[in-house]
Structures are given as C-alpha cells and as structure tokens.
Amino acid sequence: MELRAEKIQRILSKYKFRDLAVEELEKVNRVYPEMQVSTATFTFSDSTQKDLLKITGVIPVKYEGRSYNFPIQLWLLDSFPFTPPICLLKPTSSMVIREGKHVDAKGRVHLPGLHTWDYPKSSVVGLLPEMIAKFEEDPPLSSKASGEAKNPHELLAFVSNLQLNDGGVQHQDQLGGKVTVIGGGDLGMACVTSILAKCHVDKLVFIDVAESSTKGGSTDLEIFSLPKVTVSADLSASAGSRVVVVTANAWSSEQSYARVVQTNVDLYRSIIPTVAHLSPNAILLITSQPVDIMTHVAWRQSGLPPTHVIGAGCNLDSERLNHILNINLNTRKPAWVLGELSDNKFAVMSNISPNSSSTPEISPGSTSTKPLLDRAFGMMKNRGQRSWSVGLSVADITNSVLTDRKKTHSVTTLAQGWGGIGTEVFLSLPCIMGVNGSTRLVGALLGPEEDARLRESVASLSDLMSQLRI
C-alpha cells in the first residue's frame, strides 16, 4: 500500500481529516498488507461523481471446510474516518452475487458495524473480521452455473428456501408468513384488521406494549378470537416474522418537542434491538410519530440493512393522490408524494405509464405537470391520517412485501445519496417493495420549489436527530 504516490497525496489533501485518514490506512497496511489503496471516481446513486480513495483486495471466507477469496472494494468518503466506508463486493466474471441479509443485489455490503460506525471505536481493521464472519454465515458469492452443471452452493441456497408441508414442497416466497404488530390502541387494531383483510398470513401476532401510550385492544382480540391472531405481551412472540409493524408511541408531558420525541426513542430502545434479534430477516415497518425520525431511530437501533427498515411515510397520501388523478382528473401516470411527512411534502409524477413493463422512473420537474399535481394536491386537503386509513396503507405495503409484488410505494427510507442529499436522513421516497425490502427509484431533477422543500426538511430533521439520545 503506497501512500506517498502523487495521485494518492493529491486526493488525500482534499480529505477533511487527512492525518487521521492516513493513520487508519497505515493500520490497514500493517494488518492487511495485501490490500491496495488507489484513487478512482465514485458515482453516487444520484449520478453525481467524486474522486475518492478506495481499498481493494480479497478476504478469505471459509465455507463447508473450504476457503474462498472474495474480492471487495472499500470507498473512503472525504469525511473518513468519521464516516464509514462504502463497501462493495466485486465479483469476477465467473461469480454471481447471492442477495441476502448483508449484501444487496448490486453488491453493496450492509453490516451492523457500518450502521453503528463510531470513530475511533470503529475502524477498517475491525470491520474486515466482521465482514468475514458474516460472509461465512451466509456466503454472498457463488460460482456461475455452466450448462447442466449446477453449483452446489446455488442448490443449497435453493433447498434452504424450500419448506415441506402436507401437500408436498412449497417455495418460501409463495407463503404468507408471519406478521407481528407491536403497539395497541386504535392504530394497532386498525393495522391488525386491515392486514387480515388484505394479506394472506399464516399467523398474525399482536403485542400490546405496556409502556406505550397507545396501548389497548388486546382484550377485545382475545374475547372475539380472530382467526390466525395471537395476542401476547412478550416480544419473544414476534420471533421469525417476515414483517414487523411498530405502532407504539410513548408521548410524555415534556414541554419541548425534542424531549417529547425522546420518550419515543427511549421506548424504541426497549423494543427494536430485541425484535431485530428475534427476526433478523424481517422488514420493519414503522408508523410511530414522527415517522421520519422514528424510522431513522429504528434503523440505527436495529443494525439491519436500510432496505429492511421503512416507515409508512407518504404512502397514504400517494395512494390518495393517484386516486384523484385517475378518477377525477383522468390522468393515468403514477404519482407519488415525497419528502418529510409535514407541510414540506410535495408530489412528483412518473414518466412511464402504469401498464409498462419498464422500471418506474420519476419525471424531471416540469412546468407542464406542476399545475396538475397542485390541483390534485388541493383536492386532498383536509383528508387527515386517521387510524383506519393508516392501517389500510400499512396493509397495502405489507402485502407488497409478503407477495413480492414489486409495487412502488412512497415509504420512509434512508435518503442519503438520493437527489444529491449528503446527510444521513430518512424521508419518503418512491421505493419498489418486495420480499427483500425496498429499492429506491433513481433520483430526478426537481423543480426549484420542491428542491427547496426537500433541503429544508433535511436540515430540520438532521437538527432534531442531533438532539436525541439514540
């Protein structure tokens, strides 16, 4: 690892914490001398580019008594080491990525150590052993099959996704699976009844959290014995869920807004880590308020990939908007409500018809579509987010996950890197929802008014997050 090269020194000079970055790179060189550092241009998801340092090499992963070399890349942002590296698997032409808990379809690596990165406690030297350990639990690469010769690891992956029942063999994705709703009251009950009506579930667990200010309803569910519903006061009953809906709130009488929200954060600390441990492959669906903040908190506390932690966000508004556009204004293109769940939210339209087989795309900000969206938005005024309506929205998202529907929902998700957003913040964005969680649509050029609203929300949410003890 040659750090004195002119190109590396030139890029290093632009790093905010150059000396600390050099110290970290020297540690990597001592422990992993085969790793190489170089410079290259990184392209973010919003198509912006930046010259950065990257570490490349292979890590040894043992599986079933054999050792495999997995090629990796670690891109170091200019705020490194205070921000974690962007970690990618870089398969060779003979390898194929197996999407799983720690690696998405594009090879992006998601590890607990990345989500809880806290320099100087966190380092690349400490991250690589964690990566190796997680990959040995669930190898994210396998050899491509050629002709009739199937790679044994691919066959193992397929077999592990099968379940036997009385009728023979079923693929797991075809099953309804288990859903848990945590938090009582009107919203919790609305989610339970809506999910039962909308979704095919094998079991629905309702957990009424005693500390929540929205508790209640569990007794009535026990009295009337709804099919497939189990009532519990123990989080362990949620184990093995495919979707976990969290509706719990713990509003206090504190005077400042930040201290009121902190009560919810404290409540989540007793819920989210346990739930994530019991259902490590679940999709967490957050409805607690404020949903943008609480989804961010849930992601931080869970250690799950950001694709597995979403909020109900602006999905309800988006469905209402589409109904108005289709029925009242005879417009057939999909539209979504984006941004913070506040007065700063705004609408965008797709440039692809709903019957198209292409991946939906956000139409760039246009003066031709704005009057139409503004008119539809005006017709939505005074439609509040009542418990039953939010429950229906939650059931719609849950159904897309359970059935791998690949429907585009506007859900609260990690917005960093979208539309030029550099801050770690959660906002409602159009995401394709399926069994593996959320996949954001590519960002688009927004109009000046919409862009200003987005930036204002990013600033206010970041400020509030900085005041919270996660």
Tab-separated table of C-alpha atoms in Angstrom:
chain	number	residue	atom	x	y	z
A	1	MET	CA	0.000	0.000	0.000
A	2	GLU	CA	1.918	3.036	-1.281
A	3	LEU	CA	0.544	6.206	0.314
A	4	ARG	CA	3.275	8.505	-0.991
A	5	ALA	CA	2.180	8.263	-4.620
A	6	GLU	CA	1.354	11.663	-6.129
A	7	LYS	CA	-2.239	10.774	-7.068
A	8	ILE	CA	-2.990	9.471	-3.589
A	9	GLN	CA	-1.452	12.518	-1.912
A	10	ARG	CA	-3.460	14.829	-4.182
A	11	ILE	CA	-6.766	13.178	-3.253
A	12	LEU	CA	-5.774	12.915	0.414
A	13	SER	CA	-5.211	16.664	0.531
A	14	LYS	CA	-8.943	17.127	-0.054
A	15	TYR	CA	-9.947	14.929	2.886
A	16	LYS	CA	-11.335	16.823	5.891
A	17	PHE	CA	-9.376	14.695	8.372
A	18	ARG	CA	-6.297	13.882	6.304
A	19	ASP	CA	-3.947	12.920	9.139
A	20	LEU	CA	-6.486	10.604	10.762
A	21	ALA	CA	-7.259	9.020	7.393
A	22	VAL	CA	-3.540	8.354	6.857
A	23	GLU	CA	-3.299	6.754	10.326
A	24	GLU	CA	-6.172	4.429	9.502
A	25	LEU	CA	-4.689	3.470	6.144
A	26	GLU	CA	-1.352	2.704	7.794
A	27	LYS	CA	-3.146	0.407	10.277
A	28	VAL	CA	-4.776	-1.422	7.378
A	29	ASN	CA	-1.370	-1.803	5.719
A	30	ARG	CA	0.139	-3.335	8.867
A	31	VAL	CA	-2.657	-5.848	9.411
A	32	TYR	CA	-3.657	-6.497	5.780
A	33	PRO	CA	-0.510	-5.778	3.708
A	34	GLU	CA	-2.038	-7.408	0.612
A	35	MET	CA	-4.750	-4.716	0.432
A	36	GLN	CA	-4.110	-1.976	-2.125
A	37	VAL	CA	-5.092	1.698	-1.942
A	38	SER	CA	-5.713	3.683	-5.103
A	39	THR	CA	-7.726	6.626	-6.414
A	40	ALA	CA	-10.816	6.466	-8.603
A	41	THR	CA	-14.046	8.285	-9.351
A	42	PHE	CA	-17.081	7.065	-7.397
A	43	THR	CA	-20.559	7.516	-8.881
A	44	PHE	CA	-23.306	8.022	-6.307
A	45	SER	CA	-26.874	6.802	-6.822
A	46	ASP	CA	-27.971	10.280	-7.933
A	47	SER	CA	-25.300	10.115	-10.703
A	48	THR	CA	-23.025	12.687	-9.043
A	49	GLN	CA	-19.342	11.779	-9.032
A	50	LYS	CA	-16.391	12.357	-6.723
A	51	ASP	CA	-12.698	11.455	-6.728
A	52	LEU	CA	-12.051	9.257	-3.695
A	53	LEU	CA	-9.607	6.787	-2.224
A	54	LYS	CA	-10.500	3.126	-2.395
A	55	ILE	CA	-9.087	-0.004	-0.797
A	56	THR	CA	-9.207	-3.173	-2.899
A	57	GLY	CA	-8.280	-6.734	-2.181
A	58	VAL	CA	-9.676	-10.123	-1.246
A	59	ILE	CA	-10.824	-11.527	2.072
A	60	PRO	CA	-10.663	-15.268	2.918
A	61	VAL	CA	-14.087	-16.767	3.575
A	62	LYS	CA	-14.375	-20.342	4.830
A	63	TYR	CA	-17.471	-22.336	3.951
A	64	GLU	CA	-18.055	-26.059	4.473
A	65	GLY	CA	-14.365	-26.733	5.093
A	66	ARG	CA	-13.097	-24.845	2.042
A	67	SER	CA	-11.626	-21.343	1.759
A	68	TYR	CA	-12.694	-18.834	-0.902
A	69	ASN	CA	-11.245	-15.422	-1.794
A	70	PHE	CA	-13.989	-12.782	-2.027
A	71	PRO	CA	-12.972	-9.597	-3.925
A	72	ILE	CA	-14.020	-6.400	-2.141
A	73	GLN	CA	-13.782	-2.630	-2.554
A	74	LEU	CA	-13.943	-0.074	0.257
A	75	TRP	CA	-14.564	3.505	-0.893
A	76	LEU	CA	-13.473	6.123	1.639
A	77	LEU	CA	-15.588	9.285	1.715
A	78	ASP	CA	-13.784	12.587	2.234
A	79	SER	CA	-15.046	12.677	5.834
A	80	PHE	CA	-13.391	9.307	6.621
A	81	PRO	CA	-12.672	8.025	9.260
A	82	PHE	CA	-15.639	9.733	10.928
A	83	THR	CA	-17.940	8.262	8.278
A	84	PRO	CA	-17.896	4.555	7.371
A	85	PRO	CA	-16.558	3.296	4.060
A	86	ILE	CA	-18.903	2.301	1.249
A	87	CYS	CA	-18.264	-1.434	0.973
A	88	LEU	CA	-18.869	-3.383	-2.223
A	89	LEU	CA	-18.412	-6.939	-3.405
A	90	LYS	CA	-16.756	-7.011	-6.837
A	91	PRO	CA	-17.420	-10.480	-8.263
A	92	THR	CA	-15.304	-11.771	-11.115
A	93	SER	CA	-16.919	-12.881	-14.378
A	94	SER	CA	-17.206	-16.422	-13.019
A	95	MET	CA	-19.024	-15.323	-9.848
A	96	VAL	CA	-22.603	-14.281	-9.130
A	97	ILE	CA	-23.947	-12.265	-6.185
A	98	ARG	CA	-26.389	-14.032	-3.879
A	99	GLU	CA	-28.533	-11.290	-2.380
A	100	GLY	CA	-29.029	-11.746	1.332
A	101	LYS	CA	-29.125	-10.094	4.729
A	102	HIS	CA	-25.725	-8.433	4.396
A	103	VAL	CA	-25.409	-7.849	0.631
A	104	ASP	CA	-27.926	-6.360	-1.798
A	105	ALA	CA	-28.363	-7.231	-5.468
A	106	LYS	CA	-25.819	-4.611	-6.550
A	107	GLY	CA	-23.118	-5.915	-4.212
A	108	ARG	CA	-23.451	-3.185	-1.564
A	109	VAL	CA	-22.433	-4.597	1.797
A	110	HIS	CA	-24.552	-3.843	4.886
A	111	LEU	CA	-23.085	-4.752	8.256
A	112	PRO	CA	-24.006	-3.827	11.842
A	113	GLY	CA	-20.538	-2.289	12.182
A	114	LEU	CA	-21.255	0.074	9.296
A	115	HIS	CA	-24.612	1.178	10.690
A	116	THR	CA	-23.189	1.808	14.174
A	117	TRP	CA	-19.886	3.285	12.970
A	118	ASP	CA	-18.394	5.451	15.696
A	119	TYR	CA	-14.778	6.548	15.189
A	120	PRO	CA	-12.326	5.959	16.901
A	121	LYS	CA	-14.074	2.861	18.270
A	122	SER	CA	-14.764	1.799	14.682
A	123	SER	CA	-12.066	1.126	12.101
A	124	VAL	CA	-11.482	-0.700	8.818
A	125	VAL	CA	-9.186	-3.109	10.662
A	126	GLY	CA	-12.070	-4.012	12.951
A	127	LEU	CA	-14.657	-4.043	10.146
A	128	LEU	CA	-12.962	-6.645	7.932
A	129	PRO	CA	-13.127	-9.510	10.501
A	130	GLU	CA	-16.826	-8.761	10.972
A	131	MET	CA	-17.306	-8.889	7.199
A	132	ILE	CA	-15.516	-12.241	7.003
A	133	ALA	CA	-17.601	-13.666	9.871
A	134	LYS	CA	-20.907	-12.558	8.340
A	135	PHE	CA	-19.945	-13.876	4.905
A	136	GLU	CA	-19.051	-17.248	6.437
A	137	GLU	CA	-22.539	-17.408	7.977
A	138	ASP	CA	-24.229	-16.608	4.667
A	139	PRO	CA	-21.851	-16.561	1.662
A	140	PRO	CA	-22.913	-13.758	-0.705
A	141	LEU	CA	-20.995	-15.087	-3.735
A	142	SER	CA	-21.175	-18.330	-5.656
A	143	SER	CA	-19.861	-19.668	-8.949
A	144	LYS	CA	-21.981	-19.234	-12.056
A	145	ALA	CA	-23.619	-22.381	-13.310
A	146	SER	CA	-22.469	-23.576	-16.730
A	147	GLY	CA	-24.636	-25.848	-18.832
A	148	GLU	CA	-26.223	-28.575	-16.744
A	149	ALA	CA	-23.595	-28.368	-14.015
A	150	LYS	CA	-25.204	-26.567	-11.101
A	151	ASN	CA	-23.010	-25.000	-8.450
A	152	PRO	CA	-23.616	-26.874	-5.167
A	153	HIS	CA	-23.920	-23.637	-3.213
A	154	GLU	CA	-26.729	-22.463	-5.514
A	155	LEU	CA	-28.513	-25.755	-4.985
A	156	LEU	CA	-28.039	-25.405	-1.209
A	157	ALA	CA	-29.464	-21.895	-1.374
A	158	PHE	CA	-32.498	-23.143	-3.252
A	159	VAL	CA	-33.066	-26.082	-0.945
A	160	SER	CA	-32.754	-23.836	2.129
A	161	ASN	CA	-35.594	-21.728	0.719
A	162	LEU	CA	-37.978	-24.683	0.466
A	163	GLN	CA	-40.451	-25.854	3.040
A	164	LEU	CA	-42.239	-29.211	3.279
A	165	ASN	CA	-45.931	-29.378	4.074
A	166	ASP	CA	-48.747	-31.890	3.718
A	167	GLY	CA	-49.180	-31.057	0.052
A	168	GLY	CA	-45.520	-31.521	-0.890
A	169	VAL	CA	-42.966	-28.776	-1.471
A	170	GLN	CA	-43.627	-25.048	-1.469
A	171	HIS	CA	-41.218	-22.210	-2.186
A	172	GLN	CA	-40.994	-19.889	0.793
A	173	ASP	CA	-41.775	-16.760	-1.251
A	174	GLN	CA	-45.219	-18.192	-2.030
A	175	LEU	CA	-46.151	-18.452	1.641
A	176	GLY	CA	-47.937	-15.730	3.520
A	177	GLY	CA	-45.638	-15.993	6.501
A	178	LYS	CA	-45.845	-14.430	9.928
A	179	VAL	CA	-46.592	-10.771	10.651
A	180	THR	CA	-46.290	-9.012	14.010
A	181	VAL	CA	-47.927	-5.733	15.056
A	182	ILE	CA	-46.351	-4.074	18.099
A	183	GLY	CA	-48.392	-1.370	19.851
A	184	GLY	CA	-52.064	-1.275	20.738
A	185	GLY	CA	-54.721	1.392	20.560
A	186	ASP	CA	-56.740	2.420	17.511
A	187	LEU	CA	-53.810	2.329	15.077
A	188	GLY	CA	-52.573	-1.065	16.237
A	189	MET	CA	-56.069	-2.520	15.958
A	190	ALA	CA	-56.546	-0.896	12.537
A	191	CYS	CA	-53.322	-2.481	11.291
A	192	VAL	CA	-54.330	-5.914	12.587
A	193	THR	CA	-57.768	-5.900	10.964
A	194	SER	CA	-56.521	-4.355	7.709
A	195	ILE	CA	-53.675	-6.873	7.350
A	196	LEU	CA	-56.077	-9.751	7.999
A	197	ALA	CA	-58.425	-8.416	5.307
A	198	LYS	CA	-55.750	-7.553	2.716
A	199	CYS	CA	-52.975	-10.118	3.184
A	200	HIS	CA	-52.579	-13.874	3.237
A	201	VAL	CA	-50.806	-14.569	6.520
A	202	ASP	CA	-50.089	-17.814	8.319
A	203	LYS	CA	-50.019	-16.081	11.686
A	204	LEU	CA	-50.510	-12.549	12.985
A	205	VAL	CA	-49.097	-11.684	16.416
A	206	PHE	CA	-50.445	-8.649	18.246
A	207	ILE	CA	-48.198	-7.358	21.049
A	208	ASP	CA	-49.678	-4.687	23.289
A	209	VAL	CA	-46.728	-2.790	24.811
A	210	ALA	CA	-47.477	-1.786	28.388
A	211	GLU	CA	-45.234	1.310	28.245
A	212	SER	CA	-46.953	2.666	25.135
A	213	SER	CA	-49.466	5.496	25.443
A	214	THR	CA	-51.430	3.798	22.627
A	215	LYS	CA	-51.997	0.530	24.468
A	216	GLY	CA	-55.349	-1.240	24.384
A	217	GLY	CA	-57.317	-3.625	22.205
A	218	SER	CA	-55.647	-6.883	23.179
A	219	THR	CA	-58.507	-7.912	25.468
A	220	ASP	CA	-61.098	-7.489	22.718
A	221	LEU	CA	-58.993	-9.535	20.303
A	222	GLU	CA	-58.780	-12.314	22.895
A	223	ILE	CA	-62.524	-12.166	23.545
A	224	PHE	CA	-63.526	-12.444	19.891
A	225	SER	CA	-60.733	-14.881	18.888
A	226	LEU	CA	-59.970	-13.706	15.352
A	227	PRO	CA	-58.574	-16.459	13.104
A	228	LYS	CA	-54.758	-16.662	12.913
A	229	VAL	CA	-54.344	-13.893	15.547
A	230	THR	CA	-52.232	-14.489	18.642
A	231	VAL	CA	-52.220	-11.891	21.423
A	232	SER	CA	-49.118	-11.535	23.580
A	233	ALA	CA	-47.349	-9.119	25.913
A	234	ASP	CA	-43.945	-10.702	25.226
A	235	LEU	CA	-41.716	-9.565	22.363
A	236	SER	CA	-40.394	-13.127	22.010
A	237	ALA	CA	-43.718	-13.989	20.342
A	238	SER	CA	-42.555	-11.976	17.308
A	239	ALA	CA	-39.692	-14.378	16.516
A	240	GLY	CA	-39.481	-15.451	12.877
A	241	SER	CA	-41.698	-12.685	11.483
A	242	ARG	CA	-41.416	-11.626	7.851
A	243	VAL	CA	-42.899	-8.190	8.592
A	244	VAL	CA	-42.945	-6.363	11.935
A	245	VAL	CA	-45.203	-3.294	12.142
A	246	VAL	CA	-44.414	-0.923	15.011
A	247	THR	CA	-47.217	1.456	16.011
A	248	ALA	CA	-46.147	2.092	19.621
A	249	ASN	CA	-45.908	5.678	20.861
A	250	ALA	CA	-44.966	6.972	24.313
A	251	TRP	CA	-45.911	10.621	24.345
A	252	SER	CA	-44.964	12.424	27.518
A	253	SER	CA	-45.930	15.741	29.086
A	254	GLU	CA	-42.479	17.201	28.392
A	255	GLN	CA	-42.642	20.763	27.110
A	256	SER	CA	-40.014	20.776	24.339
A	257	TYR	CA	-40.697	18.847	21.145
A	258	ALA	CA	-37.277	17.210	21.257
A	259	ARG	CA	-37.931	15.867	24.764
A	260	VAL	CA	-41.345	14.571	23.698
A	261	VAL	CA	-39.756	12.692	20.802
A	262	GLN	CA	-37.028	11.415	23.151
A	263	THR	CA	-39.684	9.499	25.110
A	264	ASN	CA	-40.490	7.594	21.932
A	265	VAL	CA	-36.799	6.971	21.295
A	266	ASP	CA	-36.440	5.583	24.826
A	267	LEU	CA	-39.439	3.298	24.265
A	268	TYR	CA	-37.926	2.040	20.989
A	269	ARG	CA	-34.707	1.161	22.798
A	270	SER	CA	-36.649	-1.500	24.703
A	271	ILE	CA	-38.307	-2.840	21.537
A	272	ILE	CA	-36.279	-2.543	18.336
A	273	PRO	CA	-32.984	-4.329	19.207
A	274	THR	CA	-34.898	-7.310	20.599
A	275	VAL	CA	-37.230	-7.509	17.603
A	276	ALA	CA	-34.316	-7.297	15.144
A	277	HIS	CA	-32.524	-10.091	17.009
A	278	LEU	CA	-35.612	-12.332	17.010
A	279	SER	CA	-36.455	-11.678	13.330
A	280	PRO	CA	-33.151	-10.770	11.608
A	281	ASN	CA	-34.641	-11.164	8.107
A	282	ALA	CA	-37.816	-9.192	8.771
A	283	ILE	CA	-38.899	-5.939	7.189
A	284	LEU	CA	-39.542	-3.367	9.940
A	285	LEU	CA	-42.470	-1.089	9.055
A	286	ILE	CA	-42.646	1.967	11.308
A	287	THR	CA	-45.756	4.081	11.917
A	288	SER	CA	-44.803	5.757	15.229
A	289	GLN	CA	-44.612	9.533	15.119
A	290	PRO	CA	-42.770	11.493	13.886
A	291	VAL	CA	-42.361	8.731	11.319
A	292	ASP	CA	-39.292	10.187	9.544
A	293	ILE	CA	-37.384	10.422	12.824
A	294	MET	CA	-38.626	7.158	14.318
A	295	THR	CA	-37.766	5.169	11.183
A	296	HIS	CA	-34.254	6.641	11.353
A	297	VAL	CA	-34.060	5.706	15.043
A	298	ALA	CA	-35.312	2.163	14.349
A	299	TRP	CA	-32.660	1.670	11.672
A	300	ARG	CA	-29.892	2.893	13.988
A	301	GLN	CA	-31.066	0.674	16.858
A	302	SER	CA	-31.744	-2.454	14.791
A	303	GLY	CA	-28.456	-2.876	12.918
A	304	LEU	CA	-30.491	-4.099	9.922
A	305	PRO	CA	-29.791	-3.033	6.324
A	306	PRO	CA	-31.556	0.231	5.407
A	307	THR	CA	-33.585	-1.686	2.808
A	308	HIS	CA	-35.189	-3.620	5.687
A	309	VAL	CA	-36.293	-0.631	7.793
A	310	ILE	CA	-39.007	1.591	6.304
A	311	GLY	CA	-41.766	3.890	7.521
A	312	ALA	CA	-45.362	4.201	6.318
A	313	GLY	CA	-44.425	7.775	5.399
A	314	CYS	CA	-46.325	9.320	2.477
A	315	ASN	CA	-47.767	6.064	1.103
A	316	LEU	CA	-51.313	7.003	2.150
A	317	ASP	CA	-51.011	10.456	0.551
A	318	SER	CA	-49.584	8.889	-2.610
A	319	GLU	CA	-52.459	6.417	-2.950
A	320	ARG	CA	-54.985	9.210	-2.421
A	321	LEU	CA	-53.178	11.358	-4.978
A	322	ASN	CA	-53.259	8.589	-7.590
A	323	HIS	CA	-56.965	8.004	-6.960
A	324	ILE	CA	-57.720	11.678	-7.560
A	325	LEU	CA	-55.536	11.829	-10.677
A	326	ASN	CA	-57.121	8.691	-12.132
A	327	ILE	CA	-60.771	9.183	-11.203
A	328	ASN	CA	-61.218	12.948	-11.007
A	329	LEU	CA	-58.602	14.224	-13.456
A	330	ASN	CA	-58.355	11.235	-15.836
A	331	THR	CA	-54.562	11.043	-15.605
A	332	ARG	CA	-53.143	7.530	-15.832
A	333	LYS	CA	-49.486	8.028	-14.977
A	334	PRO	CA	-48.461	7.066	-11.423
A	335	ALA	CA	-47.542	9.840	-8.998
A	336	TRP	CA	-46.024	9.876	-5.531
A	337	VAL	CA	-45.811	12.238	-2.581
A	338	LEU	CA	-42.212	12.711	-1.433
A	339	GLY	CA	-40.267	14.270	1.412
A	340	GLU	CA	-40.989	14.793	5.064
A	341	LEU	CA	-44.432	13.919	6.412
A	342	SER	CA	-45.195	17.592	7.020
A	343	ASP	CA	-46.198	20.693	5.093
A	344	ASN	CA	-42.922	20.328	3.161
A	345	LYS	CA	-44.064	17.213	1.300
A	346	PHE	CA	-44.592	17.528	-2.460
A	347	ALA	CA	-45.726	15.437	-5.427
A	348	VAL	CA	-43.869	14.040	-8.442
A	349	MET	CA	-45.122	12.091	-11.429
A	350	SER	CA	-43.783	9.059	-13.284
A	351	ASN	CA	-42.833	9.370	-16.931
A	352	ILE	CA	-43.854	5.751	-17.572
A	353	SER	CA	-47.448	4.508	-17.873
A	354	PRO	CA	-48.686	2.009	-15.264
A	355	ASN	CA	-49.043	-0.748	-17.878
A	356	SER	CA	-45.388	-0.512	-18.916
A	357	SER	CA	-43.080	-3.390	-18.040
A	358	SER	CA	-40.198	-0.939	-17.506
A	359	THR	CA	-38.980	0.083	-14.072
A	360	PRO	CA	-40.870	3.221	-12.957
A	361	GLU	CA	-38.982	6.484	-13.216
A	362	ILE	CA	-39.597	9.906	-11.712
A	363	SER	CA	-40.287	12.532	-14.324
A	364	PRO	CA	-37.955	15.556	-14.022
A	365	GLY	CA	-39.561	18.717	-12.591
A	366	SER	CA	-41.730	20.212	-15.291
A	367	THR	CA	-43.961	23.263	-15.556
A	368	SER	CA	-46.426	21.157	-17.551
A	369	THR	CA	-47.117	18.633	-14.763
A	370	LYS	CA	-46.932	21.008	-11.790
A	371	PRO	CA	-50.388	22.639	-12.264
A	372	LEU	CA	-51.993	19.201	-12.493
A	373	LEU	CA	-50.246	17.934	-9.366
A	374	ASP	CA	-51.026	21.154	-7.493
A	375	ARG	CA	-54.704	20.813	-8.396
A	376	ALA	CA	-54.788	17.191	-7.219
A	377	PHE	CA	-52.930	18.159	-4.057
A	378	GLY	CA	-55.522	20.822	-3.364
A	379	MET	CA	-58.323	18.267	-3.658
A	380	MET	CA	-56.574	16.170	-0.975
A	381	LYS	CA	-56.678	18.924	1.646
A	382	ASN	CA	-58.433	18.211	4.933
A	383	ARG	CA	-58.090	14.450	4.483
A	384	GLY	CA	-56.447	13.561	7.773
A	385	GLN	CA	-54.386	10.483	8.576
A	386	ARG	CA	-56.918	8.640	10.705
A	387	SER	CA	-56.056	5.322	12.298
A	388	TRP	CA	-58.147	3.218	9.938
A	389	SER	CA	-56.729	4.927	6.837
A	390	VAL	CA	-53.141	4.475	8.033
A	391	GLY	CA	-53.971	0.849	8.843
A	392	LEU	CA	-55.126	0.285	5.264
A	393	SER	CA	-51.931	1.883	3.968
A	394	VAL	CA	-49.806	-0.349	6.221
A	395	ALA	CA	-51.668	-3.426	4.959
A	396	ASP	CA	-51.006	-2.364	1.353
A	397	ILE	CA	-47.245	-2.116	1.984
A	398	THR	CA	-47.244	-5.388	3.957
A	399	ASN	CA	-48.989	-7.163	1.096
A	400	SER	CA	-46.324	-5.977	-1.370
A	401	VAL	CA	-43.622	-7.477	0.859
A	402	LEU	CA	-45.374	-10.796	1.523
A	403	THR	CA	-46.276	-11.371	-2.144
A	404	ASP	CA	-43.063	-9.872	-3.598
A	405	ARG	CA	-45.360	-7.658	-5.649
A	406	LYS	CA	-42.685	-5.135	-6.683
A	407	LYS	CA	-45.165	-2.283	-6.358
A	408	THR	CA	-43.765	1.230	-5.989
A	409	HIS	CA	-44.708	2.825	-2.660
A	410	SER	CA	-43.668	6.171	-1.211
A	411	VAL	CA	-42.178	4.959	2.076
A	412	THR	CA	-39.808	6.483	4.604
A	413	THR	CA	-36.304	5.292	3.761
A	414	LEU	CA	-32.657	6.291	4.026
A	415	ALA	CA	-32.399	9.252	1.633
A	416	GLN	CA	-28.641	9.777	1.797
A	417	GLY	CA	-27.202	9.817	-1.721
A	418	TRP	CA	-30.604	10.426	-3.368
A	419	GLY	CA	-31.016	13.684	-5.263
A	420	GLY	CA	-27.668	14.964	-4.040
A	421	ILE	CA	-28.560	14.516	-0.335
A	422	GLY	CA	-25.289	14.006	1.533
A	423	THR	CA	-26.775	13.895	5.034
A	424	GLU	CA	-27.888	10.710	6.795
A	425	VAL	CA	-31.614	11.392	6.920
A	426	PHE	CA	-34.851	9.466	6.363
A	427	LEU	CA	-37.568	10.804	4.041
A	428	SER	CA	-40.405	9.392	1.952
A	429	LEU	CA	-39.139	8.336	-1.479
A	430	PRO	CA	-40.640	6.075	-4.159
A	431	CYS	CA	-39.371	2.550	-3.471
A	432	ILE	CA	-40.102	-0.759	-5.143
A	433	MET	CA	-41.259	-3.047	-2.338
A	434	GLY	CA	-40.804	-6.799	-2.328
A	435	VAL	CA	-39.734	-9.749	-0.243
A	436	ASN	CA	-36.196	-8.336	0.112
A	437	GLY	CA	-37.375	-4.913	1.269
A	438	SER	CA	-37.129	-1.586	-0.503
A	439	THR	CA	-35.292	-0.455	-3.620
A	440	ARG	CA	-35.275	3.298	-4.210
A	441	LEU	CA	-36.139	4.714	-7.606
A	442	VAL	CA	-33.366	6.745	-9.207
A	443	GLY	CA	-33.428	10.423	-8.253
A	444	ALA	CA	-34.600	13.068	-10.694
A	445	LEU	CA	-34.097	16.782	-11.228
A	446	LEU	CA	-36.667	18.524	-9.025
A	447	GLY	CA	-38.216	21.915	-9.580
A	448	PRO	CA	-36.786	24.798	-7.515
A	449	GLU	CA	-39.757	24.864	-5.117
A	450	GLU	CA	-39.661	21.107	-4.492
A	451	ASP	CA	-35.887	21.105	-4.092
A	452	ALA	CA	-36.108	23.922	-1.540
A	453	ARG	CA	-38.705	21.991	0.472
A	454	LEU	CA	-36.538	18.887	0.419
A	455	ARG	CA	-33.462	20.794	1.628
A	456	GLU	CA	-35.458	22.463	4.406
A	457	SER	CA	-36.703	19.074	5.613
A	458	VAL	CA	-33.191	17.614	5.533
A	459	ALA	CA	-31.921	20.476	7.688
A	460	SER	CA	-34.768	20.332	10.238
A	461	LEU	CA	-34.722	16.531	10.576
A	462	SER	CA	-30.931	16.490	10.938
A	463	ASP	CA	-31.158	19.135	13.640
A	464	LEU	CA	-33.745	17.149	15.591
A	465	MET	CA	-31.771	13.905	15.265
A	466	SER	CA	-28.707	15.654	16.690
A	467	GLN	CA	-30.681	16.443	19.866
A	468	LEU	CA	-31.757	12.844	20.502
A	469	ARG	CA	-30.015	10.133	22.520
A	470	ILE	CA	-30.462	7.105	20.287
